[in-house]
Structure formats: structure tokens, C-alpha cells
Short mmCIF file of C-alpha atoms in Angstrom, two decimals:
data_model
loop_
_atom_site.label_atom_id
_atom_site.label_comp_id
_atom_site.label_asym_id
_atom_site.label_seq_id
_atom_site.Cartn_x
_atom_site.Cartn_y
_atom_site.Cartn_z
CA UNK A 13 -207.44 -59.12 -40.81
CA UNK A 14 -205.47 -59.61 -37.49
CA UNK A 15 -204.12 -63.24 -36.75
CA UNK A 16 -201.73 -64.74 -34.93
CA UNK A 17 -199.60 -67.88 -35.52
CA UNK A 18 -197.99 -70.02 -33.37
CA UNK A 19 -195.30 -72.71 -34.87
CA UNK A 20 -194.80 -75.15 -32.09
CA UNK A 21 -197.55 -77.73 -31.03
CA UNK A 22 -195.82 -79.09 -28.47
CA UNK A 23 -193.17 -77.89 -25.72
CA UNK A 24 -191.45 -80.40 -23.48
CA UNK A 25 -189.45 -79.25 -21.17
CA UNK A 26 -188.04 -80.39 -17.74
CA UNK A 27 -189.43 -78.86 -14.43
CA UNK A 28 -186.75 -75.63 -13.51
CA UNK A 29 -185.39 -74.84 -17.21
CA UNK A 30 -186.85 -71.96 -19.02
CA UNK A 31 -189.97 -72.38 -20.83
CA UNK A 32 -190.54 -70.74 -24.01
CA UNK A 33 -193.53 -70.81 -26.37
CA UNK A 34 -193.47 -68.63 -29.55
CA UNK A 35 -196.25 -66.60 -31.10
CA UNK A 36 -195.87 -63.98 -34.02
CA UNK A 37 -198.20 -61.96 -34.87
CA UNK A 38 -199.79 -59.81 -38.43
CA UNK A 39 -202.19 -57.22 -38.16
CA UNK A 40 -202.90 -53.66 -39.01
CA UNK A 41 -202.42 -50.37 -36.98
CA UNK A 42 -201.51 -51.22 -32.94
CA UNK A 43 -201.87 -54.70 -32.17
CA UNK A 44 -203.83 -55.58 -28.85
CA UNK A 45 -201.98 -59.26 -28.11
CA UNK A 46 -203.02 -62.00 -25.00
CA UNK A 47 -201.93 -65.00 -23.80
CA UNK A 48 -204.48 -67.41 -22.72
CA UNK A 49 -203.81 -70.80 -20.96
CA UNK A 50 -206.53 -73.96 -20.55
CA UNK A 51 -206.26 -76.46 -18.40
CA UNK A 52 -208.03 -80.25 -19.16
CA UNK A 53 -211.28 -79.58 -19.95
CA UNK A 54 -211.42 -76.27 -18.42
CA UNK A 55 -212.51 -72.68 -19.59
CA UNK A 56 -209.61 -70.02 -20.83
CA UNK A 57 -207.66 -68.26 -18.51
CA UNK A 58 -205.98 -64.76 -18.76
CA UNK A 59 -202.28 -64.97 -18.08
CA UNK A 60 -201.50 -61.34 -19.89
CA UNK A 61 -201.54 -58.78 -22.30
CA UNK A 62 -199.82 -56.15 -24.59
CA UNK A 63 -202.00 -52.98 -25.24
CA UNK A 64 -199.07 -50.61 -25.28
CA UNK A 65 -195.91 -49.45 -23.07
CA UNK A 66 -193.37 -51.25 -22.04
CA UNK A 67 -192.33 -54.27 -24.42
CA UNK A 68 -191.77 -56.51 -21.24
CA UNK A 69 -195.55 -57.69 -20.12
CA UNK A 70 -195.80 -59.53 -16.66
CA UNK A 71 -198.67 -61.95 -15.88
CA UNK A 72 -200.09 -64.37 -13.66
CA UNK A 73 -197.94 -67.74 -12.09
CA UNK A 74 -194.85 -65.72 -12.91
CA UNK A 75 -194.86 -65.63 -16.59
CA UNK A 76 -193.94 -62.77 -18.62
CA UNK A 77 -193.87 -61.84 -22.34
CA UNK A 78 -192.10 -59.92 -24.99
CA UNK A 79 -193.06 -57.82 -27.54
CA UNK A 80 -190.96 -57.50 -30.45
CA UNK A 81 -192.15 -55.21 -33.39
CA UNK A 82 -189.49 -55.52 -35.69
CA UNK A 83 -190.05 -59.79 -35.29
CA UNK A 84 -193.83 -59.15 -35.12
CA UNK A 85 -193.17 -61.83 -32.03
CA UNK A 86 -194.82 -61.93 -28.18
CA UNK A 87 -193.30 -64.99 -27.11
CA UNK A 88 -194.22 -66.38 -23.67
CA UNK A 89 -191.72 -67.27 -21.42
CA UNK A 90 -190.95 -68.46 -17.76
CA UNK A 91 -187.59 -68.77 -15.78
CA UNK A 92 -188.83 -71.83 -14.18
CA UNK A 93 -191.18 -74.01 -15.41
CA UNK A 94 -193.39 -76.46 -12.99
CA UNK A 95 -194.90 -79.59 -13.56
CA UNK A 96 -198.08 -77.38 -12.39
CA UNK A 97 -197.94 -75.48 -15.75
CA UNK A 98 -198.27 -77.92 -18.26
CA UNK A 99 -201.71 -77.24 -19.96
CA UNK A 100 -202.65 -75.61 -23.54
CA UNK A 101 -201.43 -72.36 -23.93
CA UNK A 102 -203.38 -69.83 -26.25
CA UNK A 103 -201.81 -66.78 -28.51
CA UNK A 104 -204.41 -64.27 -29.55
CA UNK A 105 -204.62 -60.95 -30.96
CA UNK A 106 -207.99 -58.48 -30.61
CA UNK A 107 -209.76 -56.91 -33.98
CA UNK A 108 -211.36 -53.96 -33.98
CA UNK A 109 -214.49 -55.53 -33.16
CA UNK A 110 -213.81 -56.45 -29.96
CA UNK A 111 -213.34 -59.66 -31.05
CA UNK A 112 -210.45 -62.20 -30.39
CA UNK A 113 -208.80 -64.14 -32.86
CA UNK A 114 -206.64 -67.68 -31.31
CA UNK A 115 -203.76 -69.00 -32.43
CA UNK A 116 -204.22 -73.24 -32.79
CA UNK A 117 -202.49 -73.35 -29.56
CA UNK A 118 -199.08 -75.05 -28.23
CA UNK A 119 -199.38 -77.75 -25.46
CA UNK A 120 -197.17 -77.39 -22.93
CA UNK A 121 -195.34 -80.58 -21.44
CA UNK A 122 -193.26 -79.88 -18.35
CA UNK A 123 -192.10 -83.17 -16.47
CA UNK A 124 -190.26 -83.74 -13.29
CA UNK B 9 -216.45 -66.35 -6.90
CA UNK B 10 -217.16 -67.34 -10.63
CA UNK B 11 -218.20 -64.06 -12.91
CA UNK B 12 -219.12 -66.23 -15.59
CA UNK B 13 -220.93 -69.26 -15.59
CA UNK B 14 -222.15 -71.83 -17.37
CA UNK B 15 -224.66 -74.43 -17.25
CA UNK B 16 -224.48 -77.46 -17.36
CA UNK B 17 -220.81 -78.36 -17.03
CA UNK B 18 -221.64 -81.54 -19.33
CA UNK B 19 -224.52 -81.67 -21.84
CA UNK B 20 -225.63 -84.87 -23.73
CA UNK B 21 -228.47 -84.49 -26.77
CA UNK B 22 -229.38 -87.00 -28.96
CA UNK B 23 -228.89 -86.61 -32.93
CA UNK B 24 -231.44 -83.36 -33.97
CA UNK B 25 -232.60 -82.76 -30.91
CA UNK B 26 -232.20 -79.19 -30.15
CA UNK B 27 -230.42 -77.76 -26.93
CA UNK B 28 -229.73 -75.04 -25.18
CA UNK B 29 -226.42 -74.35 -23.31
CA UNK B 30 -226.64 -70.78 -20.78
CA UNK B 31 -224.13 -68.33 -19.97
CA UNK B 32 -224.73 -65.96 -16.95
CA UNK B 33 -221.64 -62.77 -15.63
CA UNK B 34 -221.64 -60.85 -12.63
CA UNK B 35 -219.73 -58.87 -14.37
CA UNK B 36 -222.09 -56.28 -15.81
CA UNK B 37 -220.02 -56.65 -19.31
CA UNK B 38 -221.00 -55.14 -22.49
CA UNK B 39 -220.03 -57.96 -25.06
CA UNK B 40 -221.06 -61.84 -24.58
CA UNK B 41 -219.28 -64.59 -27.18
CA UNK B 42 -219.77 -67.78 -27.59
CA UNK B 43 -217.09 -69.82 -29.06
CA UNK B 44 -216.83 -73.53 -30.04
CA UNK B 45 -213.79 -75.45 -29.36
CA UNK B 46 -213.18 -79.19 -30.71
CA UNK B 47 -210.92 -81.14 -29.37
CA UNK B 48 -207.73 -78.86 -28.01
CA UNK B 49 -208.33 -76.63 -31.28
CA UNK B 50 -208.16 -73.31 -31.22
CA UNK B 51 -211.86 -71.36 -29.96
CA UNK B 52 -213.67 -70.69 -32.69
CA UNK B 53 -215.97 -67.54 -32.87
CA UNK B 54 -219.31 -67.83 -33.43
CA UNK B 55 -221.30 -64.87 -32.46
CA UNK B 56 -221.13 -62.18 -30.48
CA UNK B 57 -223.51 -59.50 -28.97
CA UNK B 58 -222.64 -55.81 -28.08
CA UNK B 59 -225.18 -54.75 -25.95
CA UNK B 60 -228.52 -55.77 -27.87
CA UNK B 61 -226.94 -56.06 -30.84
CA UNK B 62 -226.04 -59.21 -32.38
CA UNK B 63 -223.29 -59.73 -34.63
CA UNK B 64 -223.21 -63.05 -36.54
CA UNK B 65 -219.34 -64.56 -37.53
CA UNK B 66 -219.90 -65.03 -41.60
CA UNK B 67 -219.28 -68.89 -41.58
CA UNK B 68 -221.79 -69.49 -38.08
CA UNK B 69 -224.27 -72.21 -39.43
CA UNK B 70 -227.74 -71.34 -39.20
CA UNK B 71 -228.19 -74.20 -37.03
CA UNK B 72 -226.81 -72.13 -34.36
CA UNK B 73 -228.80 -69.53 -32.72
CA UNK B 74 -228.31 -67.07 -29.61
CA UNK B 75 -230.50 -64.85 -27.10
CA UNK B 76 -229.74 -62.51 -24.99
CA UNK B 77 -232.23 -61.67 -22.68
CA UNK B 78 -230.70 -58.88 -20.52
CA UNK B 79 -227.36 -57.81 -19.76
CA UNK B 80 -226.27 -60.86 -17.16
CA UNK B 81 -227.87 -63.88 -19.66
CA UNK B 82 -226.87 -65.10 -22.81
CA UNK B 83 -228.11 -68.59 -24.25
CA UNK B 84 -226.85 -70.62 -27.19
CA UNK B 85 -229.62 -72.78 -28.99
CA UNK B 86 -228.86 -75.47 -31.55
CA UNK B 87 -231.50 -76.41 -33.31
CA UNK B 88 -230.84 -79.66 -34.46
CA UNK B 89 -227.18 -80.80 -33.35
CA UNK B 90 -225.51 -83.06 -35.64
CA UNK B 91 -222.45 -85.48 -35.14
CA UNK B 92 -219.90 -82.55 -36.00
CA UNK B 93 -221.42 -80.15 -33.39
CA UNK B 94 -219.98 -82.15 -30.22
CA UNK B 95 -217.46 -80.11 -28.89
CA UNK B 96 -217.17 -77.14 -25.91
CA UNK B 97 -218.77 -74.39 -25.92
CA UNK B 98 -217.37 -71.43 -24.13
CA UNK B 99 -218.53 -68.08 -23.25
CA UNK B 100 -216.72 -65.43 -22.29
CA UNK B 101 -217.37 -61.54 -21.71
CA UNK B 102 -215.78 -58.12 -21.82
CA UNK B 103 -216.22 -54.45 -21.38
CA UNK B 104 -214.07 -52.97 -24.38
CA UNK B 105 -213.32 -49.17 -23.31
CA UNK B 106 -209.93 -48.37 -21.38
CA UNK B 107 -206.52 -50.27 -21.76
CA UNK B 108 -207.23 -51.76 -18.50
CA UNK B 109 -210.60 -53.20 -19.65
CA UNK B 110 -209.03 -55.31 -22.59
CA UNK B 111 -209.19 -58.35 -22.15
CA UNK B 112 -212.16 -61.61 -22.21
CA UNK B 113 -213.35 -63.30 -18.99
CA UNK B 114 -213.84 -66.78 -20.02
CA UNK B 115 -216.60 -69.46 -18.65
CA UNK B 116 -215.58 -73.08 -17.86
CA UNK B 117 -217.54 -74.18 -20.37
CA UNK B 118 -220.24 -76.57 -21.80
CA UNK B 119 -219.17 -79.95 -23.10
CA UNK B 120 -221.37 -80.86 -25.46
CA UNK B 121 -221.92 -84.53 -26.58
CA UNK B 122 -224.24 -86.11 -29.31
CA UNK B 123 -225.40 -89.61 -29.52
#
């Protein structure tokens, strides 16, 4: 089965440094991975995916990914972060059913 | 411009009394899910239809049922909510086929509360 894991429940960081949040991944055969983020009590939103090419994935509000097959990673990252992008942030990876598995999600904090 | 919605925004049933929460796309998607999340968890899968056909997660409870109509409706019934069933319920879409195509379209979902 495909799954995802991410380590960190919380990131805190302060508004213009570098915002990181980890995911690594396990499955079998080409792995389809997303990032998803929520805000408060608010549905999921796509912020970008890895189906294949290039191991650098951009996405929406300026943050990018990278895939890393030898460290079975696609960690999430953003030059800058703003106070605007703390929320709950989502790893998942798709089955062959179409079907998305979540990771237990890492809140971001970003304050000013 | 919302391609998949969801009504009510907030739903409040009393202890066994069943509800249903809807799902609607503009989208013209293949594949409806519903997922349950508690409390900032991660979304939990808990069926899903291709087309007409509907494909049960193995550890659903029977207490949870789904219909889906035609192509743009998709409605989540629970027969007789307990305590444990209060979270959000979100629906989301997609239309597997194509790199481009991969990926779900999420609902704001249903917050469900039981008194």
C-alpha cells in the first residue's frame, strides 16, 4: 500500500525565513505525490504535484517542492514565508485506485 | 466560481437521528469521495464512486451510506449519527486519465455536530 509520513506536527517559523515542511514517502511502482493545504475550517486546497519530470515541482502562493527518490522525500518549501500561510498543510500520495492517501498533517506557524 | 459544493456549511443532528450532507461539481468529474476529518486529523476515506460504481473503504461503518444520483450529485446519509461521528465531512472530485488531470478538487465542507 502507498502512504506517506510526515514527522513534524508543527513548524514555527518567522515571517521572511525559509519554510520547510518534510514528507517522505513508500509506495510501489511511480509514485503520484500532492501537497494539500487547509485553512481554519475550510475545504483542501491544491498547492502541487509530482506525476513525473522534473524533480523541482512549482505550485500555487510561490511554493515549490522536491522530489528525492533516493530519500523517498517531497518536502515543501518556500523562500519566504508570510504570516498569510500559516494553515495545515497536507502530504499525500495517490493509489492505483484513484484514491488519495493523507499524511496526519503538519501545522504551519509563521509569525511576524 | 465554486466547482464543488457543499451543503450546508454547518449541520447540527441530534443523537440517532439520521442526516444527509450533499455534494454537487460543475466539474463533470468521474470520481466523487467523501472523506471524514476530526479535528485537524488527517481526511479519512470513506467511499468513493467511479462513475456508478461504488466502492466501499473496508473499515466504512455501515452506518454510513452514499447516493449518487447522476454525475453532478453525490449525497452522504448517516443513518443514525452517534457522538464519534461529529466531525467534517468533505467531498472532493476528480477525472483520473492524463498527468494533467491528477489531482482532487476539494469542497469546503460539512461540519457536522451531534447533540
Amino acid at each position: 500500500a502507498q502512504s506517506v509520513a510526515q514527522p513534524e506536527d508543527q513548524v514555527n517559523v518567522a515571517e521572511g525565513n525559509p519554510l520547510t515542511v518534510k514528507c517522505t514517502y513508500s509506495v510501489s511502482g511511480n509514485p503520484y505525490l500532492f501537497w494539500y493545504v487547509q485553512y481554519p475550517n475550510r475545504g483542501l486546497q491544491f498547492l502541487l504535484k509530482y506525476i513525473t519530470g522534473d524533480n523541482l515541482v512549482k505550485g500555487s502562493y510561490g511554493f515549490e517542492a522536491e522530489f528525492n527518490k533516493s530519500q523517498t522525500s517531497f518536502h515543501l518549501k518556500k523562500p519566504s514565508a508570510l504570516v498569510s500561510d500559516s494553515a495545515l498543510y497536507f502530504c499525500a500520495v495517490r493509489d492505483d485506485d484513484y484514491k488519495l492517501s493523507f499524511g496526519a498533517g503538519t501545522t504551519v506557524t509563521v509569525r511576524a | 466560481d465554486a466547482m464543488v459544493i457543499q451543503n450546508p456549511r454547518y449541520q447540527v443532528t441530534q443523537f440517532g437521528k439520521p442526516v444527509t450532507l450533499s455534494c454537487s461539481q460543475t466539474l463533470n468529474h468521474n470520481v466523487m469521495y467523501w472523506y471524514q476529518q476530526k479535528s485537524s486529523q488527517a481526511p479519512k476515506l470513506l467511499f468513493h464512486y467511479y462513475d456508478k460504481d461504488f466502492n466501499n473503504e473496508a473499515d466504512t461503518p455501515d452506518n454510513f451510506q452514499s447516493r449518487r444520483p447522476n454525475t453532478s450529485f453525490c449525497f452522504l446519509d448517516i443513518r443514525s449519527p452517534g457522538l464519534g461521528d461529529a466531525a467534517m465531512y468533505l467531498c472532493a472530485t476528480s477525472s483520473p486519465g492524463g498527468v494533467a488531470n491528477e489531482k482532487l478538487f476539494f469542497g469546503s465542507g460539512t461540519q457536522l455536530s451531534v447533540l
